[in-house]
Short mmCIF file of C-alpha atoms and ligand atoms in Angstrom, two decimals:
data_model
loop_
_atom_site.label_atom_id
_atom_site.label_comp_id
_atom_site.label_asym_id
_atom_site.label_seq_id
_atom_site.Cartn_x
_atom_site.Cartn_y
_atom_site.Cartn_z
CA UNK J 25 94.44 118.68 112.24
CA UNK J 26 96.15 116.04 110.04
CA UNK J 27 95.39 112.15 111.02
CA UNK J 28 96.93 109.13 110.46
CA UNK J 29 94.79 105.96 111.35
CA UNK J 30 96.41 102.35 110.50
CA UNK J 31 96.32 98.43 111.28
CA UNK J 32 99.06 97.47 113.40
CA UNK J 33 98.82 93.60 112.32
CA UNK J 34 97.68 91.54 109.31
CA UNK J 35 94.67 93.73 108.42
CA UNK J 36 91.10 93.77 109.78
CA UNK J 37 91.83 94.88 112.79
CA UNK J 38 88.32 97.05 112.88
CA UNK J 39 89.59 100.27 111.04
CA UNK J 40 86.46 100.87 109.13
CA UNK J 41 84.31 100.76 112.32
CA UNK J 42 86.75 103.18 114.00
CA UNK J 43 87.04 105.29 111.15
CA UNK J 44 83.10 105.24 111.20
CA UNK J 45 83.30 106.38 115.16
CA UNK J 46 85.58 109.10 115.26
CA UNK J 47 84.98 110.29 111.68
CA UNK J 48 82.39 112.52 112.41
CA UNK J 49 85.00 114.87 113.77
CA UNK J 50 86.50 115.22 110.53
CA UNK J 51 85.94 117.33 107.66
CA UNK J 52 87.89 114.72 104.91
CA UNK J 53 88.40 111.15 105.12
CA UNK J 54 90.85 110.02 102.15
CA UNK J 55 91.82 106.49 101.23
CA UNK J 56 95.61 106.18 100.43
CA UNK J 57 97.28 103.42 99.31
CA UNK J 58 95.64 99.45 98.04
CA UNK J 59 92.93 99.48 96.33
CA UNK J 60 89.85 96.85 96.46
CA UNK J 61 91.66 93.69 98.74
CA UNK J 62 90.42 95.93 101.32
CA UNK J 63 87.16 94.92 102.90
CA UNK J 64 86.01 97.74 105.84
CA UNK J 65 82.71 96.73 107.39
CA UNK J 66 80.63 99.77 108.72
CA UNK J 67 77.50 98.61 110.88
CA UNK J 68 75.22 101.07 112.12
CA UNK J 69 71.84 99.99 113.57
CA UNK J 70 70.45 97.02 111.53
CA UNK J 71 72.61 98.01 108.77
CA UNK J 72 75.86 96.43 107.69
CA UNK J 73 78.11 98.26 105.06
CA UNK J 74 81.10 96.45 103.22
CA UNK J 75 83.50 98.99 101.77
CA UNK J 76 85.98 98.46 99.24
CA UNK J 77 87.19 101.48 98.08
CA UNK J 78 85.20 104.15 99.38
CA UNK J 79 86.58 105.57 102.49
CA UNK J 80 84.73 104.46 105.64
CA UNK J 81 83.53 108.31 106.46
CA UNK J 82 80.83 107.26 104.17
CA UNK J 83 78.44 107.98 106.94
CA UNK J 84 79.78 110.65 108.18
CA UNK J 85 79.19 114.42 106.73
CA UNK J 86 82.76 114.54 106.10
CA UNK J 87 83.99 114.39 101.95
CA UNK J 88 85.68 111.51 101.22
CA UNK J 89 88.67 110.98 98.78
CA UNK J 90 90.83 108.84 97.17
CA UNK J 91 94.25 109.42 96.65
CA UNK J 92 96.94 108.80 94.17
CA UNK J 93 98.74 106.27 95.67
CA UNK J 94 95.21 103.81 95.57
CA UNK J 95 95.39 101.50 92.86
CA UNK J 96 91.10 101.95 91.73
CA UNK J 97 89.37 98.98 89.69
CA UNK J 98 86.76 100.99 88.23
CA UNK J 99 84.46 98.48 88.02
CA UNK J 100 83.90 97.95 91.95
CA UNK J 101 84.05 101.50 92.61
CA UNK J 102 80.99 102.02 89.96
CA UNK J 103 79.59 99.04 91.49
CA UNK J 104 79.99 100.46 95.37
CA UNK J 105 78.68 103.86 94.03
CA UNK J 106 75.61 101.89 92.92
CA UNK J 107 75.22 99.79 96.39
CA UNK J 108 75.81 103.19 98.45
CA UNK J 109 72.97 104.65 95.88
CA UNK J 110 70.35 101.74 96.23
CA UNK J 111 70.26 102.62 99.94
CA UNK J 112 69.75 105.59 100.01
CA UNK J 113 73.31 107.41 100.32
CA UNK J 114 74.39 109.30 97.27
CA UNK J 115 77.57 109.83 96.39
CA UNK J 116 78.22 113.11 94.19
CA UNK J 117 81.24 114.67 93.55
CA UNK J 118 80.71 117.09 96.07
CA UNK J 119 80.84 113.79 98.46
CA UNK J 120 83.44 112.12 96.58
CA UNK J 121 86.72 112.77 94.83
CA UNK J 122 89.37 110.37 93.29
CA UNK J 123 92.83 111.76 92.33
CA UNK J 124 93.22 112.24 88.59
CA UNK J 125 96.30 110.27 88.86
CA UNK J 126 95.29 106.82 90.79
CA UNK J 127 96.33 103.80 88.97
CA UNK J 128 93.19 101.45 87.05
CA UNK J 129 93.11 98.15 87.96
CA UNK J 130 92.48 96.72 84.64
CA UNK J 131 91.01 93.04 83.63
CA UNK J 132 94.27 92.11 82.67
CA UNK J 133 95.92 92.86 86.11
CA UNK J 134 93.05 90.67 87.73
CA UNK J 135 94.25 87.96 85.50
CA UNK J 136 97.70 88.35 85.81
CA UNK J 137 97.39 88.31 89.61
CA UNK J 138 95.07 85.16 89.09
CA UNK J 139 97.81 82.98 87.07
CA UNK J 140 100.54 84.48 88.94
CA UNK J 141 99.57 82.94 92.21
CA UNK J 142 98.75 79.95 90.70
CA UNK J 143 102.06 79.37 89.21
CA UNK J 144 103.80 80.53 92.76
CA UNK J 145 105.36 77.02 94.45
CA UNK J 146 104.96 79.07 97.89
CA UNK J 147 101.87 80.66 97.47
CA UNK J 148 100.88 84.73 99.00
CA UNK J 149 97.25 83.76 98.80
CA UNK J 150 96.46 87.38 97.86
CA UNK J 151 93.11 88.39 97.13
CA UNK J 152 93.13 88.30 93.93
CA UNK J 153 92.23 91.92 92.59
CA UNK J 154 95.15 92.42 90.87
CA UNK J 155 96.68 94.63 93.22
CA UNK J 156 100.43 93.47 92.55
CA UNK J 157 100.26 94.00 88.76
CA UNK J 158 98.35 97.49 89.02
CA UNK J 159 101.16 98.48 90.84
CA UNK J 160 103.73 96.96 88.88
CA UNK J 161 102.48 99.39 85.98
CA UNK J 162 102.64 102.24 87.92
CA UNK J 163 106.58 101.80 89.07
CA UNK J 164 106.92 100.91 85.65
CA UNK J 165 104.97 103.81 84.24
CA UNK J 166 102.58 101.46 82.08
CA UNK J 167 99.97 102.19 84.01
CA UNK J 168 96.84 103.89 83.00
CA UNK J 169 95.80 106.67 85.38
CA UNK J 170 92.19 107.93 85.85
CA UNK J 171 92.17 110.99 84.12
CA UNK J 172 93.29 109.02 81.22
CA UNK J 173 90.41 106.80 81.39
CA UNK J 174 88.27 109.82 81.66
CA UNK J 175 89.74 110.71 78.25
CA UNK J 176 88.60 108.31 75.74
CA UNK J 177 91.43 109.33 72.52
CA UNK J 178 94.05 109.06 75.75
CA UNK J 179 92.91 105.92 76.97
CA UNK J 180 92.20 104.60 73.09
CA UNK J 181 95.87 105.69 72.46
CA UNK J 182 97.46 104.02 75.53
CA UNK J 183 95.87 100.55 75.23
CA UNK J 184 97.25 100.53 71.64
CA UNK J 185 100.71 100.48 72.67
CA UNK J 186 99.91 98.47 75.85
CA UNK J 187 97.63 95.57 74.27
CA UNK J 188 100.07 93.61 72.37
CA UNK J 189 102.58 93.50 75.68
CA UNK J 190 99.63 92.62 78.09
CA UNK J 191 98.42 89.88 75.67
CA UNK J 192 102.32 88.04 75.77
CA UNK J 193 102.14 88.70 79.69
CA UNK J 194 98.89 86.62 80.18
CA UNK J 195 99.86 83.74 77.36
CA UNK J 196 103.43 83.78 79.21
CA UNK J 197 101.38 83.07 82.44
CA UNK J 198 99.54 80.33 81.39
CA UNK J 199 96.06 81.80 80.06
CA UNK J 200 94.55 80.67 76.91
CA UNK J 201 92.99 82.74 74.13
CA UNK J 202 89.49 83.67 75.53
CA UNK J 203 91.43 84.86 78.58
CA UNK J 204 93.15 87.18 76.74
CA UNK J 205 90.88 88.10 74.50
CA UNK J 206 88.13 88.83 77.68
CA UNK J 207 90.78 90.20 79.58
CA UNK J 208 92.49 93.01 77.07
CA UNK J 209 90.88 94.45 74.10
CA UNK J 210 87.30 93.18 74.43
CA UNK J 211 87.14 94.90 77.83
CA UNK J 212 87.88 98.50 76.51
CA UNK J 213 84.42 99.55 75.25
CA UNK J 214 83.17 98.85 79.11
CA UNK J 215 86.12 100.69 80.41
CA UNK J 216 85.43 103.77 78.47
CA UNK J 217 82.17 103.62 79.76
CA UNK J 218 83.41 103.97 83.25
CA UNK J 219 85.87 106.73 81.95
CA UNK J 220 82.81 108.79 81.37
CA UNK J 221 80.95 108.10 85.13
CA UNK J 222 84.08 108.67 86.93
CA UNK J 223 85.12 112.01 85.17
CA UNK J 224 83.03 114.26 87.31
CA UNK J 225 84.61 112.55 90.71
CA UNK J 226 88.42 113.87 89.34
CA UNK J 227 90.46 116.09 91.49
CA UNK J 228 93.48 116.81 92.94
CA UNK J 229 93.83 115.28 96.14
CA UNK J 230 97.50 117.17 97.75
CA UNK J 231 96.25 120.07 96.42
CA UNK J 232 92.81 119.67 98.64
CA UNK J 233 94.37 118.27 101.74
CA UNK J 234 96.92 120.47 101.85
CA UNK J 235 94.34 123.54 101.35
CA UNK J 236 92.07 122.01 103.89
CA UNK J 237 94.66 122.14 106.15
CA UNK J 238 96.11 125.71 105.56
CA UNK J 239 92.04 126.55 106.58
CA UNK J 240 92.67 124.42 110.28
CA UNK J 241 90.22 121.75 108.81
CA UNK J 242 90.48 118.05 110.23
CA UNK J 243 91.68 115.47 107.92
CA UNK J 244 91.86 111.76 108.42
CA UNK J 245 94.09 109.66 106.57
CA UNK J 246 92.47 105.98 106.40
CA UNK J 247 94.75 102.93 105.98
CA UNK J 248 94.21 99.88 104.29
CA UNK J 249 95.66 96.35 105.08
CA UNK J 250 97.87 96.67 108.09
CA UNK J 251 101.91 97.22 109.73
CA UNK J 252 102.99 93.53 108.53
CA UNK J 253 101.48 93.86 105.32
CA UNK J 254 103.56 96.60 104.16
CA UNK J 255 105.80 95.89 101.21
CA UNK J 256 108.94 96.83 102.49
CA UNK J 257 108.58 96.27 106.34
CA UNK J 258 106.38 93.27 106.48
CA UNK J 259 106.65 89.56 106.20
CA UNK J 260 107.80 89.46 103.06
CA UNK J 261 106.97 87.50 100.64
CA UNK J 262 103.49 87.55 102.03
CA UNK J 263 102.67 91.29 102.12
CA UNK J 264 100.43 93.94 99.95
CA UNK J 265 102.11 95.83 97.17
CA UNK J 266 101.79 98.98 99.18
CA UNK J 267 103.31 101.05 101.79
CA UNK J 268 101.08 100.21 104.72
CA UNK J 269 102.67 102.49 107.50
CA UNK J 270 101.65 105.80 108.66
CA UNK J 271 104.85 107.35 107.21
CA UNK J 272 103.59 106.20 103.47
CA UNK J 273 100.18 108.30 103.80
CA UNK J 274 102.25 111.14 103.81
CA UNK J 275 104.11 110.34 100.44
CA UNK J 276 100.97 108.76 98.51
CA UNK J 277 99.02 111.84 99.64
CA UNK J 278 101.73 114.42 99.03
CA UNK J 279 101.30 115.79 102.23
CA UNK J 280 104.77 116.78 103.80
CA UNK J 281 105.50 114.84 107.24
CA UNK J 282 105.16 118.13 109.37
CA UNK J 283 101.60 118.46 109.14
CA UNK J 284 101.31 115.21 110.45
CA UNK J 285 99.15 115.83 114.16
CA UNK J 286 99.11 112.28 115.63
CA UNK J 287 98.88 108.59 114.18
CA UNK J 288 96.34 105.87 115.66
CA UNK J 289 97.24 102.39 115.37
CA UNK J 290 94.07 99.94 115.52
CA UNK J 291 94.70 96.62 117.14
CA UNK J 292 92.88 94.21 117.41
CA UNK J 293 93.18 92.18 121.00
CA UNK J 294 94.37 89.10 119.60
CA UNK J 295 95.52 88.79 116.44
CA UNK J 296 94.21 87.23 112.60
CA UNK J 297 95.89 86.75 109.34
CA UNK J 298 94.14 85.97 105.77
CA UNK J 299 96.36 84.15 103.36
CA UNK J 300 99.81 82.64 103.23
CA UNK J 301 102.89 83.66 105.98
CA UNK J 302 104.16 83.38 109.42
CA UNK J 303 101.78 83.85 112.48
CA UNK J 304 103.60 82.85 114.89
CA UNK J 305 100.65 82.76 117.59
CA UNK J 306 98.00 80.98 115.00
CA UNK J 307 95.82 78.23 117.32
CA UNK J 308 95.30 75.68 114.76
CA UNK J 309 92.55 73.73 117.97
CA UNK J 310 90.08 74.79 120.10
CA UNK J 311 91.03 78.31 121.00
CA UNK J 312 91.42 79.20 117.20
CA UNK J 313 88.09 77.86 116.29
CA UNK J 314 86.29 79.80 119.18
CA UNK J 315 88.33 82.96 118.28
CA UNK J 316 87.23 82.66 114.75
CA UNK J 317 83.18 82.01 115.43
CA UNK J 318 83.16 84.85 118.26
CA UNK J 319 84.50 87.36 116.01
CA UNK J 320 82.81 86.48 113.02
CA UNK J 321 86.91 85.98 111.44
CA UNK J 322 86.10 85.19 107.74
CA UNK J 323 87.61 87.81 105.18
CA UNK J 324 85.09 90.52 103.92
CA UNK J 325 86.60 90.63 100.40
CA UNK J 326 87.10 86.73 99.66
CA UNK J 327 84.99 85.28 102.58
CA UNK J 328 88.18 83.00 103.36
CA UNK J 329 88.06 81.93 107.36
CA UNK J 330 90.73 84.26 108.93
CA UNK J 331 93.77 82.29 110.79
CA UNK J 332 93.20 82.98 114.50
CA UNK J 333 95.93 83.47 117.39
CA UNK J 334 97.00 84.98 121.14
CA UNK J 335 98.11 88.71 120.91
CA UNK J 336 101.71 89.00 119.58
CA UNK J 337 103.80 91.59 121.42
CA UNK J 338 106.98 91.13 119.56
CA UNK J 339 104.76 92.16 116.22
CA UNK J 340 103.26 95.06 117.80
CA UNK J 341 106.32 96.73 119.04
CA UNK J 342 107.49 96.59 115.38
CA UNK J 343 104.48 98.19 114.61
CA UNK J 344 104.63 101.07 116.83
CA UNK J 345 108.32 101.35 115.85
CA UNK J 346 106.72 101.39 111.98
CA UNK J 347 103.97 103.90 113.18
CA UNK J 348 104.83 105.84 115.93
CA UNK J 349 101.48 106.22 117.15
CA UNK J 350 100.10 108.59 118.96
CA UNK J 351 97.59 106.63 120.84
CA UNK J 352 95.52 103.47 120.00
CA UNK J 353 91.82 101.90 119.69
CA UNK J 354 91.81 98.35 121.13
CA UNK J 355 89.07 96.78 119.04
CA UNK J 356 87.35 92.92 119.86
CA UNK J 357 87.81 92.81 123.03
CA UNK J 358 84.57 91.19 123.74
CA UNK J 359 85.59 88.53 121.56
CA UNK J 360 87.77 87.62 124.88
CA UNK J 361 84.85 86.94 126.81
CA UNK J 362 84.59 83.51 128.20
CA UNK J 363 87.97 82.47 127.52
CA UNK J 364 90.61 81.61 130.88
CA UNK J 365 93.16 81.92 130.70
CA UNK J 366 94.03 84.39 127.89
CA UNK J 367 97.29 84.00 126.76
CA UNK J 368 99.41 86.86 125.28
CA UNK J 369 102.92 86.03 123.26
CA UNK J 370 105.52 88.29 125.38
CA UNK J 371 108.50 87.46 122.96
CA UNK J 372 110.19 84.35 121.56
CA UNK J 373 112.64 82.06 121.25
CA UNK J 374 114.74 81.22 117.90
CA UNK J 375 117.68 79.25 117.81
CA UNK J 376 117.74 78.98 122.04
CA UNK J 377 117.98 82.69 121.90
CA UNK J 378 114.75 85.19 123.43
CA UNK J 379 113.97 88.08 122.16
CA UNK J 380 110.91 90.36 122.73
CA UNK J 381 111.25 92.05 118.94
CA UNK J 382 110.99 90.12 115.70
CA UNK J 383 113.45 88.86 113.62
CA UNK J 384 113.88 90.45 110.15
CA UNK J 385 113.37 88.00 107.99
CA UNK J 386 109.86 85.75 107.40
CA UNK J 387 112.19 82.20 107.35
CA UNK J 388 113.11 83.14 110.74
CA UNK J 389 109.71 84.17 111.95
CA UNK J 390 108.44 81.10 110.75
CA UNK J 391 110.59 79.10 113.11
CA UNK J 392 109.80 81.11 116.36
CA UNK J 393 108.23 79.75 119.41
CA UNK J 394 106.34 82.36 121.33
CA UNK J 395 106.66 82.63 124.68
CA UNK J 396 103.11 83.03 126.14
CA UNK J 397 102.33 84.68 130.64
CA UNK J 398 98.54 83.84 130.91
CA UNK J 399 96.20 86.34 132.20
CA UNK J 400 92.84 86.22 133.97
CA UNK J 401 89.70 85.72 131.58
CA UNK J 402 86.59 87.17 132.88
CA UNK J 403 82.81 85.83 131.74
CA UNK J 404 80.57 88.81 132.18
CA UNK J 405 79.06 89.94 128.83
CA UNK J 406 81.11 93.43 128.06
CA UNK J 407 79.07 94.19 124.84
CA UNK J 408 77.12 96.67 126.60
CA UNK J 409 79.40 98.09 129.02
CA UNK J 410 79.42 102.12 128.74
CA UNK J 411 82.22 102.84 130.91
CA UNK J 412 86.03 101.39 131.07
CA UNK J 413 85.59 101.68 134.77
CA UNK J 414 82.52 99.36 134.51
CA UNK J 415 84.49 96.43 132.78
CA UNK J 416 85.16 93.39 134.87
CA UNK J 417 88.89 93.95 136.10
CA UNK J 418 90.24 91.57 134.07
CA UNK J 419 88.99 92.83 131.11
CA UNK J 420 90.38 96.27 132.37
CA UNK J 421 94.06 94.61 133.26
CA UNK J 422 94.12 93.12 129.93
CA UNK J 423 93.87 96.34 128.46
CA UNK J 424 96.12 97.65 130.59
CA UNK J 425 98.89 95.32 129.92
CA UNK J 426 98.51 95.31 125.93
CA UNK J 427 98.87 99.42 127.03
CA UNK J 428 102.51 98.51 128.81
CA UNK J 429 103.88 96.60 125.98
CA UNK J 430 102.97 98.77 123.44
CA UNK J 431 103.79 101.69 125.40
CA UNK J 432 101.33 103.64 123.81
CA UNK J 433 97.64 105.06 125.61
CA UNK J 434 94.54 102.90 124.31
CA UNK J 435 92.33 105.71 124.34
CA UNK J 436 89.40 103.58 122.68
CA UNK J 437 87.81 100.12 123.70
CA UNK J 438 85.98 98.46 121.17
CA UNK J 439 83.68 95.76 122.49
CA UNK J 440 81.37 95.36 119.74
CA UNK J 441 80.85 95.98 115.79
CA UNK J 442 78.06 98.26 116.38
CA UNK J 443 79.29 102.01 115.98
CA UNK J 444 77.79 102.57 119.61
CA UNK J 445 80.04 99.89 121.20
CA UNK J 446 83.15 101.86 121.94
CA UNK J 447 84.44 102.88 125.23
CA UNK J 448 86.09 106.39 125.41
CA UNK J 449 88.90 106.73 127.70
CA UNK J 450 89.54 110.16 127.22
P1 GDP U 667 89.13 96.44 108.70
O1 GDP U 667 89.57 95.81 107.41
O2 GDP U 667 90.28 96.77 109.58
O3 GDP U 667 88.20 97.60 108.50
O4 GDP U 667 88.31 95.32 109.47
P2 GDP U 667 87.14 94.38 108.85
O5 GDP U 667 85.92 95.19 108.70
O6 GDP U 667 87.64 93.65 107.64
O7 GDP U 667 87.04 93.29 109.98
C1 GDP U 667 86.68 93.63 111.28
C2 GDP U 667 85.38 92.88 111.64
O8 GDP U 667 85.18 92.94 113.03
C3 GDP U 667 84.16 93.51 111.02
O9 GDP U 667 83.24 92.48 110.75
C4 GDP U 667 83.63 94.44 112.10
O10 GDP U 667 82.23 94.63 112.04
C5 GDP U 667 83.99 93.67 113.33
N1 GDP U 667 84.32 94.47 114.52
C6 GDP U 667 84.96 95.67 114.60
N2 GDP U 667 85.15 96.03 115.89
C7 GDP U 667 84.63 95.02 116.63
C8 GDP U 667 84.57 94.78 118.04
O11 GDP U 667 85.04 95.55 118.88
N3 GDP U 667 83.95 93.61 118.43
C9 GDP U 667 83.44 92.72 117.54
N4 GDP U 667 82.88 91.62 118.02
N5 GDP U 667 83.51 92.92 116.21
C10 GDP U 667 84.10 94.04 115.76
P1 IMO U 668 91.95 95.38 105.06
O1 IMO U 668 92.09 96.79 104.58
C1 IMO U 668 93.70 91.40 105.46
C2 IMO U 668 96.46 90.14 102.28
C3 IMO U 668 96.01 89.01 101.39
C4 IMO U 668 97.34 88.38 101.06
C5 IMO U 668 98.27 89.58 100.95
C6 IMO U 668 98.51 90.05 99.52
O2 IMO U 668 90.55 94.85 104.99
O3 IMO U 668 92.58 95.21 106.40
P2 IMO U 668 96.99 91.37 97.76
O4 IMO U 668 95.67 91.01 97.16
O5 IMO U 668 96.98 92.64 98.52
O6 IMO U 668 98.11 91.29 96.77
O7 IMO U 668 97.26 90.18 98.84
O8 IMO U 668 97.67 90.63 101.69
N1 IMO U 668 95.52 91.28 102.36
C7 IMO U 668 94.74 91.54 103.41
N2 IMO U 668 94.56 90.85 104.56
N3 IMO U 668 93.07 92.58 105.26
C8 IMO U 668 93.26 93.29 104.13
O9 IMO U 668 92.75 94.52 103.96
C9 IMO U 668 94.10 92.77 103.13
N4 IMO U 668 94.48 93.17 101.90
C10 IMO U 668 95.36 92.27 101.45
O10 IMO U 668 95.15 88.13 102.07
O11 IMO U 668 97.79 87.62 102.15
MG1 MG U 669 89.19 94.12 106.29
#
C-alpha cells in the first residue's frame, strides 16, 4: 500500500503527530520534498520530539527515508541524529536512509536566503534555512548532492569551480568579507566531515519504495509545509520552494502515480499561517490571541507566534482539488473548546462578486472579505473523549460540516497533541 499524507493549509496542521499515530502500520516512512523549515512535533508520554528532517515514523518500527527531492543541511541532520541518540533512539542505517542524490544545504545558501529576504521590499518571511537557494542549485544543476559530499576528491573538486561564483553571489547580496569567508571555503573542512558520517545512511530511495511495494509492503509518503505553500499552486510570492501536493511525492520519489493507494489531507480545524501572505480569515483581536495560546501556535523551527484565523473553506476546496484526498484527519479540535460561536469562512466576496473557491492570484486574495455562518461552540473538555459518539454535539456537527465542504470523510479526530488523543472513526 502506497500513502500520501499532506497539509491542506499553511503548514503545521499536526502531520508529524498523525504520521506518529498511524505510522505504526507502515513498513517505510520517507520524507519528500523541503528540507529543515519543517518543524514536526512528536509527543508521546512526557516526551516531546521536534523533527526537522527525520521523518516522523521515528517512533515507529517502520525505516525511515529521505528522498531526493529533500533539500538536507547536513549539519541539522547530524545534529537530530545526535538528539534522537542522547535519548535513547538510535538511528543506524538499517533505520535510516537518505537518497544519494538529495541536494546539501550549504552555509552559503543559509546566507543567501538570509540577505535575500532582507533586501525583499515585500518580504516572504521564510525561515531562513536556505531552502530557496538549495533549490535554486539543483534546477540549476550547481548543486552538490550527497553522495558527492560523501566523496571528499568529488566534493573538493566541485567547490573549486563553485567557490568563486558563491563568493560574488553573497558580496552581490550585501554580505561583507567574514560572511563570505565563514560562509564558503572556511566551511568545507566541517562539511567533509559530515561527508564521512552520512556515507553509511546512502541509498537509493525509488529503487527501495518501489521494491517495497512490488513485496505488498506499506509505504507512507510524509509531506512537509502544506497545499498553499506549494510553489506553483500556492500564494505566491509567499510559498516554499517545493512541490507541496500529493501529486509531487510521486515525482520527487520516483514512484509512478499508479501505485498511489489513497492521499490524507491533515487539517487543522481552524486555520494558522507563519510568515508573510494573505490569510484571509487571520483574527488580529481577541479570538486570534485565544486561538494562538490554546494551541500553543508559535512556529517549531523559528519560534515566531503563528497568525491565527476561522476555518477557510474556499482554501480547502483548492486543496482537495490540489490533493484529491482520500479521506482526512481533523486535528485541534479541542483548541475549539470554549469558544461560541465558532465561525467558519463559507466563501467570499471580491469586487461585489461571491465566490466559494479562491481567486488565482495572492493580490486578489489579499483583498477578499470572507463570508463567515456561525456555528454552536460547546464547553465540555474533549481532550479525553474516546469515542466521536461521546463528543458534545456540537463538537460532532462541526466536524460534520468541515466533512460537507470538503466533501471528503474525516476519518480521524484529533483532540489533543498526545499520540493517544485521536478519535478513530473508522
Ligand atoms: P506539522 O508541521 O504539521 O507536523 O505540525 P507542528 O508540529 O509544527 O504543529 C502542530 C502543533 O500542534 C504541535 O505542537 C503538536 O504537538 C500540536 N498538535 C497536534 N495535534 C493536536 C491536537 O489535536 N490538539 C492540540 N491541542 N495540539 C495538537
Ligand atoms: P511544516 O512542515 C509552516 C513558510 C515560511 C515562509 C514560507 C517560505 O512544519 O508544516 P522557506 O523557508 O520554506 O523558504 O519559507 O514558507 N514555511 C512554513 N510554514 N510550516 C512549515 O513547515 C513551513 N515551512 C516553510 O514561514 O512563509
Ligand atoms: Mg510544523
Amino acid at each position: 500500500m502506497f500513502t500520501i499524507l499532506t497539509g491542506a493549509q499553511f503548514g503545521d496542521e499536526g502531520k508529524g503527530k498523525i504520521v506518529d499515530v498511524i505510522g505504526k502500520d507502515y513498513d517505510i516512512v520517507v520524507r519528500f520534498q523541503g528540507g529543515n523549515n519543517a518543524g514536526h512535533t512528536v509527543i508521546v508520554g512526557d516526551a516531546t520530539y521536534k523533527l526537522h528532517l527525520i521523518p516522523s515514523g521515528i517512533l515507529t518500527d517502520a525505516r525511515l527515508l529521505i528522498g531526493p527531492g529533500v533539500v538536507v543541511d547536513p549539519r541539522v541532520l547530524v545534529s537530530e541524529i545526535g538528539m534522537l541518540e542522547r535519548i535513547g533512539i538510535q538511528i543506524t542505517p538499517e533505520k535510516l536512509g537518505i537518497d544519494a542524490k538529495a541536494s546539501i544545504i550549504m552555509p552559503y545558501h543559509i546566507e543567501m536566503d538570509k540577505l535575500r529576504e532582507q533586501k525583499r521590499t515585500q518580504k516572504i518571511g521564510t525561515t531562513a534555512r536556505g531552502i530557496g537557494f538549495a533549490y535554486i542549485d539543483k534546477i540549476s544543476r550547481d548543486e552538490v548532492r550527497l553522495a558527492d559530499l560523501s566523496d571528499a576528491n568529488v566534493f573538493l573538486a566541485i567547490m573549486e569551480e563553485l567557490c568563486a561564483q558563491k563568493e560574488r553571489a553573497i558580496i552581490d547580496l550585501g554580505g561583507d568579507d567574514d560572511v563570505v569567508h565563514a560562509a564558503v571555503r572556511a566551511s568545507i573542512p566541517e562539511y567533509i566531515g559530515y561527508g564521512t558520517l552520512l556515507k553509511p545512511y546512502l541509498t537509493d530511495v525509488s529503487y527501495e519504495l518501489n521494491r517495497a511495494l512490488d513485496r505488498d509492503k506499506n509505504v507512507l509518503a510524509e509531506g512537509a509545509q502544506g497545499a498553499h505553500l506549494d510553489v506553483i499552486h500556492g500564494t505566491q510570492k509567499f510559498v516554499t520552494s517545493s512541490g507541496t501536493a500529493a501529486g509531487s511525492a510521486c515525482a520527487y520519489l520516483g514512484v509512478g502515480p499508479t501505485r498511489v493507494d489513497q492521499v490524507v489531507g491533515i487539517v487543522k480545524a481552524y486555520i494558522t499561517r507563519v510568515g508573510e501572505g494573505p490569510l484571509p480569515t487571520e483574527q488580529s483581536g481577541e479570538i486570534g490571541e485565544r486561538l494562538r495560546e490554546a494551541g500553543g501556535e508559535f512556529g517549531t523551527t523559528t519560534g515566531r507566534p503563528r497568525r491565527c484565523g476561522w476555518f477557510d473553506s474556499p482554501l480547502a476546496r483548492k486543496a482537495v482539488d490540489l490533493n484529491a484526498y482520500s479521506r482526512v484527519a481533523l486535528t485541534k479540535l479541542d483548541v475549539l473548546t470554549g469558544i461560541d460561536p465558532i465561525r467558519i469562512c463559507v466563501g467570499y466576496n471580491l469586487d461585489n462578486q461571491y465566490s466559494k473557491y479562491p481567486p488565482q492570484l495572492s493580490s486578489d486574495l489579499e483583498r477578499c472579505s470572507p463570508v463567515y455562518e456561525e456555528m454552536e461552540g460547546w464547553d465540555q473538555d474533549i481532550s479525553d473523549i474516546t469515542a466521536f459518539s461521546d463528543l458534545p454535539s456540537a463538537a460532532q456537527d462541526y466536524v460534520r460540516r468541515i466533512e460537507r465542504i470538503l466533501g471528503v470523510y474525516v476519518s480521524i479526530v484529533s483532540i489533543g497533541p498526545r499520540r493517544d488523543q485521536v478519535l478513530a472513526r473508522e
